[in-house]
């Protein structure tokens, strides 16, 4: 009984910490009635856990692969291409799937009145090796503003360390692990938006 109670408490704490966010400006109430958003993504200046800069992270990871022909350049290429090929589609897909009746939807290059910008500020790629695994995590600032007047911000939210959803067989692929964190970010945002529709 005592072990069950402890496990339940740990589960509740982990769920609560996975949804940590704060309102930086504006108010979620300002979004009431908005049904569609253009979505953009910004990775500039993001921090990578354990490194001073993203460049330092890439240098170390590429150095570890320099003995395998083409592996270093492939790592760097994947690091940047995974953004558009994996992270962004997973965020959009997960977000839209949670509004089954299409109450709210997001899309890239959508000609909508409001734009949702996902600014990644911190990233932890996680790992999956024989000895163990840890999911990826990201921190991001989500700002919703008028598309034609970006200074008119409806709300700006900061989500801290969204823990990646499991990707099953693709956990060995860093890009899929990180994509899981973008899914979690979408989930955490949806939880907040559903309070106002």
mmCIF file with all atom_site columns, C-alpha atoms in Angstrom:
data_model
loop_
_atom_site.group_PDB
_atom_site.id
_atom_site.type_symbol
_atom_site.label_atom_id
_atom_site.label_alt_id
_atom_site.label_comp_id
_atom_site.label_asym_id
_atom_site.label_entity_id
_atom_site.label_seq_id
_atom_site.pdbx_PDB_ins_code
_atom_site.Cartn_x
_atom_site.Cartn_y
_atom_site.Cartn_z
_atom_site.occupancy
_atom_site.B_iso_or_equiv
_atom_site.pdbx_formal_charge
_atom_site.auth_seq_id
_atom_site.auth_comp_id
_atom_site.auth_asym_id
_atom_site.auth_atom_id
_atom_site.pdbx_PDB_model_num
ATOM 1   C CA . UNK A 1 1   ? 0.000   0.000  0.000   1.00 0.00 ? 1   UNK A CA 1
ATOM 2   C CA . UNK A 1 2   ? 2.771   2.394  0.979   1.00 0.00 ? 2   UNK A CA 1
ATOM 3   C CA . UNK A 1 3   ? 4.710   1.658  -2.239  1.00 0.00 ? 3   UNK A CA 1
ATOM 4   C CA . UNK A 1 4   ? 1.574   2.248  -4.318  1.00 0.00 ? 4   UNK A CA 1
ATOM 5   C CA . UNK A 1 5   ? 0.992   5.600  -2.629  1.00 0.00 ? 5   UNK A CA 1
ATOM 6   C CA . UNK A 1 6   ? 4.601   6.662  -3.229  1.00 0.00 ? 6   UNK A CA 1
ATOM 7   C CA . UNK A 1 7   ? 4.410   5.649  -6.899  1.00 0.00 ? 7   UNK A CA 1
ATOM 8   C CA . UNK A 1 8   ? 1.131   7.532  -7.302  1.00 0.00 ? 8   UNK A CA 1
ATOM 9   C CA . UNK A 1 9   ? 2.670   10.672 -5.765  1.00 0.00 ? 9   UNK A CA 1
ATOM 10  C CA . UNK A 1 10  ? 5.687   10.415 -8.081  1.00 0.00 ? 10  UNK A CA 1
ATOM 11  C CA . UNK A 1 11  ? 3.377   9.999  -11.083 1.00 0.00 ? 11  UNK A CA 1
ATOM 12  C CA . UNK A 1 12  ? 1.329   13.086 -10.142 1.00 0.00 ? 12  UNK A CA 1
ATOM 13  C CA . UNK A 1 13  ? 4.490   15.149 -9.587  1.00 0.00 ? 13  UNK A CA 1
ATOM 14  C CA . UNK A 1 14  ? 5.950   14.054 -12.936 1.00 0.00 ? 14  UNK A CA 1
ATOM 15  C CA . UNK A 1 15  ? 2.714   14.934 -14.778 1.00 0.00 ? 15  UNK A CA 1
ATOM 16  C CA . UNK A 1 16  ? 2.530   18.318 -13.057 1.00 0.00 ? 16  UNK A CA 1
ATOM 17  C CA . UNK A 1 17  ? 6.166   19.124 -13.844 1.00 0.00 ? 17  UNK A CA 1
ATOM 18  C CA . UNK A 1 18  ? 5.667   18.102 -17.484 1.00 0.00 ? 18  UNK A CA 1
ATOM 19  C CA . UNK A 1 19  ? 3.034   20.829 -17.798 1.00 0.00 ? 19  UNK A CA 1
ATOM 20  C CA . UNK A 1 20  ? 4.969   23.672 -16.173 1.00 0.00 ? 20  UNK A CA 1
ATOM 21  C CA . UNK A 1 21  ? 4.284   26.943 -17.881 1.00 0.00 ? 21  UNK A CA 1
ATOM 22  C CA . UNK A 1 22  ? 3.948   30.606 -17.126 1.00 0.00 ? 22  UNK A CA 1
ATOM 23  C CA . UNK A 1 23  ? 2.277   33.494 -18.855 1.00 0.00 ? 23  UNK A CA 1
ATOM 24  C CA . UNK A 1 24  ? 4.883   36.040 -19.936 1.00 0.00 ? 24  UNK A CA 1
ATOM 25  C CA . UNK A 1 25  ? 2.404   38.562 -21.347 1.00 0.00 ? 25  UNK A CA 1
ATOM 26  C CA . UNK A 1 26  ? -1.212  38.829 -22.422 1.00 0.00 ? 26  UNK A CA 1
ATOM 27  C CA . UNK A 1 27  ? -3.875  36.344 -21.348 1.00 0.00 ? 27  UNK A CA 1
ATOM 28  C CA . UNK A 1 28  ? -5.127  32.981 -22.583 1.00 0.00 ? 28  UNK A CA 1
ATOM 29  C CA . UNK A 1 29  ? -8.648  34.451 -22.445 1.00 0.00 ? 29  UNK A CA 1
ATOM 30  C CA . UNK A 1 30  ? -7.674  36.601 -25.446 1.00 0.00 ? 30  UNK A CA 1
ATOM 31  C CA . UNK A 1 31  ? -7.712  33.433 -27.577 1.00 0.00 ? 31  UNK A CA 1
ATOM 32  C CA . UNK A 1 32  ? -11.374 32.666 -27.007 1.00 0.00 ? 32  UNK A CA 1
ATOM 33  C CA . UNK A 1 33  ? -13.109 32.317 -30.350 1.00 0.00 ? 33  UNK A CA 1
ATOM 34  C CA . UNK A 1 34  ? -9.901  31.927 -32.397 1.00 0.00 ? 34  UNK A CA 1
ATOM 35  C CA . UNK A 1 35  ? -10.189 28.727 -34.424 1.00 0.00 ? 35  UNK A CA 1
ATOM 36  C CA . UNK A 1 36  ? -7.159  28.751 -36.709 1.00 0.00 ? 36  UNK A CA 1
ATOM 37  C CA . UNK A 1 37  ? -3.508  29.750 -36.451 1.00 0.00 ? 37  UNK A CA 1
ATOM 38  C CA . UNK A 1 38  ? -0.604  30.036 -38.807 1.00 0.00 ? 38  UNK A CA 1
ATOM 39  C CA . UNK A 1 39  ? 2.309   28.348 -37.023 1.00 0.00 ? 39  UNK A CA 1
ATOM 40  C CA . UNK A 1 40  ? 5.981   29.285 -37.304 1.00 0.00 ? 40  UNK A CA 1
ATOM 41  C CA . UNK A 1 41  ? 9.056   27.843 -35.616 1.00 0.00 ? 41  UNK A CA 1
ATOM 42  C CA . UNK A 1 42  ? 12.192  29.637 -34.423 1.00 0.00 ? 42  UNK A CA 1
ATOM 43  C CA . UNK A 1 43  ? 15.351  27.814 -33.299 1.00 0.00 ? 43  UNK A CA 1
ATOM 44  C CA . UNK A 1 44  ? 17.737  30.763 -33.273 1.00 0.00 ? 44  UNK A CA 1
ATOM 45  C CA . UNK A 1 45  ? 19.911  31.102 -30.186 1.00 0.00 ? 45  UNK A CA 1
ATOM 46  C CA . UNK A 1 46  ? 18.631  27.916 -28.559 1.00 0.00 ? 46  UNK A CA 1
ATOM 47  C CA . UNK A 1 47  ? 20.722  26.389 -25.773 1.00 0.00 ? 47  UNK A CA 1
ATOM 48  C CA . UNK A 1 48  ? 21.701  22.717 -25.811 1.00 0.00 ? 48  UNK A CA 1
ATOM 49  C CA . UNK A 1 49  ? 21.949  21.008 -22.413 1.00 0.00 ? 49  UNK A CA 1
ATOM 50  C CA . UNK A 1 50  ? 25.565  20.722 -21.269 1.00 0.00 ? 50  UNK A CA 1
ATOM 51  C CA . UNK A 1 51  ? 27.046  23.015 -23.926 1.00 0.00 ? 51  UNK A CA 1
ATOM 52  C CA . UNK A 1 52  ? 27.783  26.716 -24.058 1.00 0.00 ? 52  UNK A CA 1
ATOM 53  C CA . UNK A 1 53  ? 26.415  27.010 -27.578 1.00 0.00 ? 53  UNK A CA 1
ATOM 54  C CA . UNK A 1 54  ? 24.645  24.939 -30.198 1.00 0.00 ? 54  UNK A CA 1
ATOM 55  C CA . UNK A 1 55  ? 27.829  25.179 -32.271 1.00 0.00 ? 55  UNK A CA 1
ATOM 56  C CA . UNK A 1 56  ? 29.858  23.614 -29.421 1.00 0.00 ? 56  UNK A CA 1
ATOM 57  C CA . UNK A 1 57  ? 27.346  20.745 -29.264 1.00 0.00 ? 57  UNK A CA 1
ATOM 58  C CA . UNK A 1 58  ? 27.617  20.139 -33.008 1.00 0.00 ? 58  UNK A CA 1
ATOM 59  C CA . UNK A 1 59  ? 31.425  20.316 -32.931 1.00 0.00 ? 59  UNK A CA 1
ATOM 60  C CA . UNK A 1 60  ? 31.659  17.676 -30.193 1.00 0.00 ? 60  UNK A CA 1
ATOM 61  C CA . UNK A 1 61  ? 29.138  15.335 -31.814 1.00 0.00 ? 61  UNK A CA 1
ATOM 62  C CA . UNK A 1 62  ? 30.797  15.662 -35.213 1.00 0.00 ? 62  UNK A CA 1
ATOM 63  C CA . UNK A 1 63  ? 34.275  15.072 -33.746 1.00 0.00 ? 63  UNK A CA 1
ATOM 64  C CA . UNK A 1 64  ? 33.035  11.780 -32.276 1.00 0.00 ? 64  UNK A CA 1
ATOM 65  C CA . UNK A 1 65  ? 31.946  10.682 -35.747 1.00 0.00 ? 65  UNK A CA 1
ATOM 66  C CA . UNK A 1 66  ? 34.886  11.924 -37.823 1.00 0.00 ? 66  UNK A CA 1
ATOM 67  C CA . UNK A 1 67  ? 36.403  8.434  -38.185 1.00 0.00 ? 67  UNK A CA 1
ATOM 68  C CA . UNK A 1 68  ? 33.307  7.094  -39.937 1.00 0.00 ? 68  UNK A CA 1
ATOM 69  C CA . UNK A 1 69  ? 33.089  8.309  -43.504 1.00 0.00 ? 69  UNK A CA 1
ATOM 70  C CA . UNK A 1 70  ? 30.338  10.883 -43.929 1.00 0.00 ? 70  UNK A CA 1
ATOM 71  C CA . UNK A 1 71  ? 28.925  10.328 -40.419 1.00 0.00 ? 71  UNK A CA 1
ATOM 72  C CA . UNK A 1 72  ? 29.910  13.744 -39.044 1.00 0.00 ? 72  UNK A CA 1
ATOM 73  C CA . UNK A 1 73  ? 28.334  15.694 -41.882 1.00 0.00 ? 73  UNK A CA 1
ATOM 74  C CA . UNK A 1 74  ? 25.255  13.471 -41.790 1.00 0.00 ? 74  UNK A CA 1
ATOM 75  C CA . UNK A 1 75  ? 24.801  14.213 -38.085 1.00 0.00 ? 75  UNK A CA 1
ATOM 76  C CA . UNK A 1 76  ? 24.937  17.963 -38.725 1.00 0.00 ? 76  UNK A CA 1
ATOM 77  C CA . UNK A 1 77  ? 22.631  17.723 -41.742 1.00 0.00 ? 77  UNK A CA 1
ATOM 78  C CA . UNK A 1 78  ? 20.091  15.663 -39.780 1.00 0.00 ? 78  UNK A CA 1
ATOM 79  C CA . UNK A 1 79  ? 20.275  18.050 -36.809 1.00 0.00 ? 79  UNK A CA 1
ATOM 80  C CA . UNK A 1 80  ? 18.971  20.895 -38.964 1.00 0.00 ? 80  UNK A CA 1
ATOM 81  C CA . UNK A 1 81  ? 16.721  18.954 -41.350 1.00 0.00 ? 81  UNK A CA 1
ATOM 82  C CA . UNK A 1 82  ? 14.931  17.129 -38.508 1.00 0.00 ? 82  UNK A CA 1
ATOM 83  C CA . UNK A 1 83  ? 13.356  20.431 -37.544 1.00 0.00 ? 83  UNK A CA 1
ATOM 84  C CA . UNK A 1 84  ? 11.216  20.672 -40.655 1.00 0.00 ? 84  UNK A CA 1
ATOM 85  C CA . UNK A 1 85  ? 11.002  16.933 -41.311 1.00 0.00 ? 85  UNK A CA 1
ATOM 86  C CA . UNK A 1 86  ? 10.241  15.626 -37.811 1.00 0.00 ? 86  UNK A CA 1
ATOM 87  C CA . UNK A 1 87  ? 9.716   18.197 -35.036 1.00 0.00 ? 87  UNK A CA 1
ATOM 88  C CA . UNK A 1 88  ? 7.335   20.554 -36.809 1.00 0.00 ? 88  UNK A CA 1
ATOM 89  C CA . UNK A 1 89  ? 5.092   17.887 -38.381 1.00 0.00 ? 89  UNK A CA 1
ATOM 90  C CA . UNK A 1 90  ? 4.799   16.095 -35.019 1.00 0.00 ? 90  UNK A CA 1
ATOM 91  C CA . UNK A 1 91  ? 3.793   19.309 -33.228 1.00 0.00 ? 91  UNK A CA 1
ATOM 92  C CA . UNK A 1 92  ? 1.195   20.163 -35.880 1.00 0.00 ? 92  UNK A CA 1
ATOM 93  C CA . UNK A 1 93  ? -0.160  16.619 -36.172 1.00 0.00 ? 93  UNK A CA 1
ATOM 94  C CA . UNK A 1 94  ? -0.472  16.136 -32.416 1.00 0.00 ? 94  UNK A CA 1
ATOM 95  C CA . UNK A 1 95  ? -2.078  19.550 -31.906 1.00 0.00 ? 95  UNK A CA 1
ATOM 96  C CA . UNK A 1 96  ? -4.677  19.092 -34.645 1.00 0.00 ? 96  UNK A CA 1
ATOM 97  C CA . UNK A 1 97  ? -5.479  15.524 -33.605 1.00 0.00 ? 97  UNK A CA 1
ATOM 98  C CA . UNK A 1 98  ? -6.439  16.706 -30.107 1.00 0.00 ? 98  UNK A CA 1
ATOM 99  C CA . UNK A 1 99  ? -9.181  18.889 -31.548 1.00 0.00 ? 99  UNK A CA 1
ATOM 100 C CA . UNK A 1 100 ? -11.129 16.017 -33.098 1.00 0.00 ? 100 UNK A CA 1
ATOM 101 C CA . UNK A 1 101 ? -13.985 18.214 -34.309 1.00 0.00 ? 101 UNK A CA 1
ATOM 102 C CA . UNK A 1 102 ? -11.631 20.802 -35.773 1.00 0.00 ? 102 UNK A CA 1
ATOM 103 C CA . UNK A 1 103 ? -12.484 23.391 -33.101 1.00 0.00 ? 103 UNK A CA 1
ATOM 104 C CA . UNK A 1 104 ? -8.951  24.779 -33.409 1.00 0.00 ? 104 UNK A CA 1
ATOM 105 C CA . UNK A 1 105 ? -6.269  23.972 -35.963 1.00 0.00 ? 105 UNK A CA 1
ATOM 106 C CA . UNK A 1 106 ? -2.761  25.061 -36.819 1.00 0.00 ? 106 UNK A CA 1
ATOM 107 C CA . UNK A 1 107 ? -0.885  24.917 -40.113 1.00 0.00 ? 107 UNK A CA 1
ATOM 108 C CA . UNK A 1 108 ? 2.259   26.256 -41.714 1.00 0.00 ? 108 UNK A CA 1
ATOM 109 C CA . UNK A 1 109 ? 1.839   29.036 -44.262 1.00 0.00 ? 109 UNK A CA 1
ATOM 110 C CA . UNK A 1 110 ? -1.827  29.366 -43.359 1.00 0.00 ? 110 UNK A CA 1
ATOM 111 C CA . UNK A 1 111 ? -3.290  32.724 -44.334 1.00 0.00 ? 111 UNK A CA 1
ATOM 112 C CA . UNK A 1 112 ? -4.871  33.335 -40.947 1.00 0.00 ? 112 UNK A CA 1
ATOM 113 C CA . UNK A 1 113 ? -5.446  36.374 -38.793 1.00 0.00 ? 113 UNK A CA 1
ATOM 114 C CA . UNK A 1 114 ? -3.258  35.017 -35.978 1.00 0.00 ? 114 UNK A CA 1
ATOM 115 C CA . UNK A 1 115 ? 0.198   33.437 -35.922 1.00 0.00 ? 115 UNK A CA 1
ATOM 116 C CA . UNK A 1 116 ? 1.522   31.073 -33.286 1.00 0.00 ? 116 UNK A CA 1
ATOM 117 C CA . UNK A 1 117 ? 5.312   31.220 -33.030 1.00 0.00 ? 117 UNK A CA 1
ATOM 118 C CA . UNK A 1 118 ? 7.136   28.345 -31.338 1.00 0.00 ? 118 UNK A CA 1
ATOM 119 C CA . UNK A 1 119 ? 10.521  29.657 -30.144 1.00 0.00 ? 119 UNK A CA 1
ATOM 120 C CA . UNK A 1 120 ? 12.709  26.820 -28.849 1.00 0.00 ? 120 UNK A CA 1
ATOM 121 C CA . UNK A 1 121 ? 14.955  28.182 -26.099 1.00 0.00 ? 121 UNK A CA 1
ATOM 122 C CA . UNK A 1 122 ? 16.536  24.999 -24.691 1.00 0.00 ? 122 UNK A CA 1
ATOM 123 C CA . UNK A 1 123 ? 16.900  21.421 -25.854 1.00 0.00 ? 123 UNK A CA 1
ATOM 124 C CA . UNK A 1 124 ? 18.111  18.160 -24.340 1.00 0.00 ? 124 UNK A CA 1
ATOM 125 C CA . UNK A 1 125 ? 18.349  15.460 -27.030 1.00 0.00 ? 125 UNK A CA 1
ATOM 126 C CA . UNK A 1 126 ? 18.082  12.557 -24.587 1.00 0.00 ? 126 UNK A CA 1
ATOM 127 C CA . UNK A 1 127 ? 19.621  9.186  -25.388 1.00 0.00 ? 127 UNK A CA 1
ATOM 128 C CA . UNK A 1 128 ? 18.820  5.533  -25.949 1.00 0.00 ? 128 UNK A CA 1
ATOM 129 C CA . UNK A 1 129 ? 21.670  3.080  -25.565 1.00 0.00 ? 129 UNK A CA 1
ATOM 130 C CA . UNK A 1 130 ? 21.903  -0.522 -24.394 1.00 0.00 ? 130 UNK A CA 1
ATOM 131 C CA . UNK A 1 131 ? 22.562  0.594  -20.806 1.00 0.00 ? 131 UNK A CA 1
ATOM 132 C CA . UNK A 1 132 ? 19.521  2.868  -20.584 1.00 0.00 ? 132 UNK A CA 1
ATOM 133 C CA . UNK A 1 133 ? 17.444  5.622  -22.091 1.00 0.00 ? 133 UNK A CA 1
ATOM 134 C CA . UNK A 1 134 ? 16.192  9.102  -21.323 1.00 0.00 ? 134 UNK A CA 1
ATOM 135 C CA . UNK A 1 135 ? 13.627  11.062 -23.330 1.00 0.00 ? 135 UNK A CA 1
ATOM 136 C CA . UNK A 1 136 ? 14.384  14.361 -25.001 1.00 0.00 ? 136 UNK A CA 1
ATOM 137 C CA . UNK A 1 137 ? 13.170  17.601 -23.409 1.00 0.00 ? 137 UNK A CA 1
ATOM 138 C CA . UNK A 1 138 ? 12.619  21.093 -24.748 1.00 0.00 ? 138 UNK A CA 1
ATOM 139 C CA . UNK A 1 139 ? 11.763  24.501 -23.350 1.00 0.00 ? 139 UNK A CA 1
ATOM 140 C CA . UNK A 1 140 ? 9.945   26.963 -25.573 1.00 0.00 ? 140 UNK A CA 1
ATOM 141 C CA . UNK A 1 141 ? 8.166   30.289 -25.669 1.00 0.00 ? 141 UNK A CA 1
ATOM 142 C CA . UNK A 1 142 ? 4.889   30.210 -27.574 1.00 0.00 ? 142 UNK A CA 1
ATOM 143 C CA . UNK A 1 143 ? 3.718   33.629 -28.706 1.00 0.00 ? 143 UNK A CA 1
ATOM 144 C CA . UNK A 1 144 ? 0.388   34.237 -30.388 1.00 0.00 ? 144 UNK A CA 1
ATOM 145 C CA . UNK A 1 145 ? 0.012   37.545 -32.191 1.00 0.00 ? 145 UNK A CA 1
ATOM 146 C CA . UNK A 1 146 ? -1.792  39.155 -35.100 1.00 0.00 ? 146 UNK A CA 1
ATOM 147 C CA . UNK A 1 147 ? -0.187  38.026 -38.352 1.00 0.00 ? 147 UNK A CA 1
ATOM 148 C CA . UNK A 1 148 ? -0.292  41.489 -39.919 1.00 0.00 ? 148 UNK A CA 1
ATOM 149 C CA . UNK A 1 149 ? 0.612   43.265 -36.673 1.00 0.00 ? 149 UNK A CA 1
ATOM 150 C CA . UNK A 1 150 ? 3.084   41.055 -34.728 1.00 0.00 ? 150 UNK A CA 1
ATOM 151 C CA . UNK A 1 151 ? 3.462   43.641 -31.972 1.00 0.00 ? 151 UNK A CA 1
ATOM 152 C CA . UNK A 1 152 ? -0.172  42.990 -31.014 1.00 0.00 ? 152 UNK A CA 1
ATOM 153 C CA . UNK A 1 153 ? 0.473   39.939 -28.820 1.00 0.00 ? 153 UNK A CA 1
ATOM 154 C CA . UNK A 1 154 ? -2.562  38.106 -27.504 1.00 0.00 ? 154 UNK A CA 1
ATOM 155 C CA . UNK A 1 155 ? -0.537  35.876 -25.202 1.00 0.00 ? 155 UNK A CA 1
ATOM 156 C CA . UNK A 1 156 ? 3.022   34.683 -24.712 1.00 0.00 ? 156 UNK A CA 1
ATOM 157 C CA . UNK A 1 157 ? 3.613   31.483 -22.739 1.00 0.00 ? 157 UNK A CA 1
ATOM 158 C CA . UNK A 1 158 ? 6.816   29.828 -21.591 1.00 0.00 ? 158 UNK A CA 1
ATOM 159 C CA . UNK A 1 159 ? 6.805   26.037 -21.278 1.00 0.00 ? 159 UNK A CA 1
ATOM 160 C CA . UNK A 1 160 ? 9.679   24.610 -19.239 1.00 0.00 ? 160 UNK A CA 1
ATOM 161 C CA . UNK A 1 161 ? 11.227  21.230 -20.048 1.00 0.00 ? 161 UNK A CA 1
ATOM 162 C CA . UNK A 1 162 ? 8.450   19.447 -21.921 1.00 0.00 ? 162 UNK A CA 1
ATOM 163 C CA . UNK A 1 163 ? 9.396   15.777 -21.676 1.00 0.00 ? 163 UNK A CA 1
ATOM 164 C CA . UNK A 1 164 ? 9.207   13.800 -24.911 1.00 0.00 ? 164 UNK A CA 1
ATOM 165 C CA . UNK A 1 165 ? 6.451   11.303 -25.513 1.00 0.00 ? 165 UNK A CA 1
ATOM 166 C CA . UNK A 1 166 ? 7.713   7.816  -26.265 1.00 0.00 ? 166 UNK A CA 1
ATOM 167 C CA . UNK A 1 167 ? 8.374   7.061  -29.902 1.00 0.00 ? 167 UNK A CA 1
ATOM 168 C CA . UNK A 1 168 ? 8.738   3.274  -29.565 1.00 0.00 ? 168 UNK A CA 1
ATOM 169 C CA . UNK A 1 169 ? 11.071  1.702  -32.105 1.00 0.00 ? 169 UNK A CA 1
ATOM 170 C CA . UNK A 1 170 ? 12.424  5.105  -33.177 1.00 0.00 ? 170 UNK A CA 1
ATOM 171 C CA . UNK A 1 171 ? 13.851  5.999  -29.750 1.00 0.00 ? 171 UNK A CA 1
ATOM 172 C CA . UNK A 1 172 ? 17.339  5.268  -31.126 1.00 0.00 ? 172 UNK A CA 1
ATOM 173 C CA . UNK A 1 173 ? 16.852  8.092  -33.622 1.00 0.00 ? 173 UNK A CA 1
ATOM 174 C CA . UNK A 1 174 ? 17.669  11.399 -31.957 1.00 0.00 ? 174 UNK A CA 1
ATOM 175 C CA . UNK A 1 175 ? 15.315  13.258 -34.296 1.00 0.00 ? 175 UNK A CA 1
ATOM 176 C CA . UNK A 1 176 ? 12.330  11.131 -33.289 1.00 0.00 ? 176 UNK A CA 1
ATOM 177 C CA . UNK A 1 177 ? 13.168  11.481 -29.591 1.00 0.00 ? 177 UNK A CA 1
ATOM 178 C CA . UNK A 1 178 ? 13.193  15.269 -29.939 1.00 0.00 ? 178 UNK A CA 1
ATOM 179 C CA . UNK A 1 179 ? 10.025  15.152 -32.059 1.00 0.00 ? 179 UNK A CA 1
ATOM 180 C CA . UNK A 1 180 ? 8.404   13.454 -29.055 1.00 0.00 ? 180 UNK A CA 1
ATOM 181 C CA . UNK A 1 181 ? 9.205   16.544 -26.981 1.00 0.00 ? 181 UNK A CA 1
ATOM 182 C CA . UNK A 1 182 ? 7.438   18.727 -29.566 1.00 0.00 ? 182 UNK A CA 1
ATOM 183 C CA . UNK A 1 183 ? 4.430   16.424 -29.305 1.00 0.00 ? 183 UNK A CA 1
ATOM 184 C CA . UNK A 1 184 ? 4.467   16.918 -25.523 1.00 0.00 ? 184 UNK A CA 1
ATOM 185 C CA . UNK A 1 185 ? 4.722   20.670 -26.022 1.00 0.00 ? 185 UNK A CA 1
ATOM 186 C CA . UNK A 1 186 ? 1.653   20.515 -28.267 1.00 0.00 ? 186 UNK A CA 1
ATOM 187 C CA . UNK A 1 187 ? -0.151  18.432 -25.648 1.00 0.00 ? 187 UNK A CA 1
ATOM 188 C CA . UNK A 1 188 ? 0.678   20.910 -22.879 1.00 0.00 ? 188 UNK A CA 1
ATOM 189 C CA . UNK A 1 189 ? -0.539  23.813 -25.007 1.00 0.00 ? 189 UNK A CA 1
ATOM 190 C CA . UNK A 1 190 ? -3.755  22.008 -25.966 1.00 0.00 ? 190 UNK A CA 1
ATOM 191 C CA . UNK A 1 191 ? -4.523  21.394 -22.278 1.00 0.00 ? 191 UNK A CA 1
ATOM 192 C CA . UNK A 1 192 ? -4.434  25.153 -21.696 1.00 0.00 ? 192 UNK A CA 1
ATOM 193 C CA . UNK A 1 193 ? -6.387  26.089 -24.839 1.00 0.00 ? 193 UNK A CA 1
ATOM 194 C CA . UNK A 1 194 ? -9.187  23.628 -24.082 1.00 0.00 ? 194 UNK A CA 1
ATOM 195 C CA . UNK A 1 195 ? -9.954  25.628 -20.971 1.00 0.00 ? 195 UNK A CA 1
ATOM 196 C CA . UNK A 1 196 ? -11.108 28.536 -23.155 1.00 0.00 ? 196 UNK A CA 1
ATOM 197 C CA . UNK A 1 197 ? -13.091 26.975 -26.010 1.00 0.00 ? 197 UNK A CA 1
#
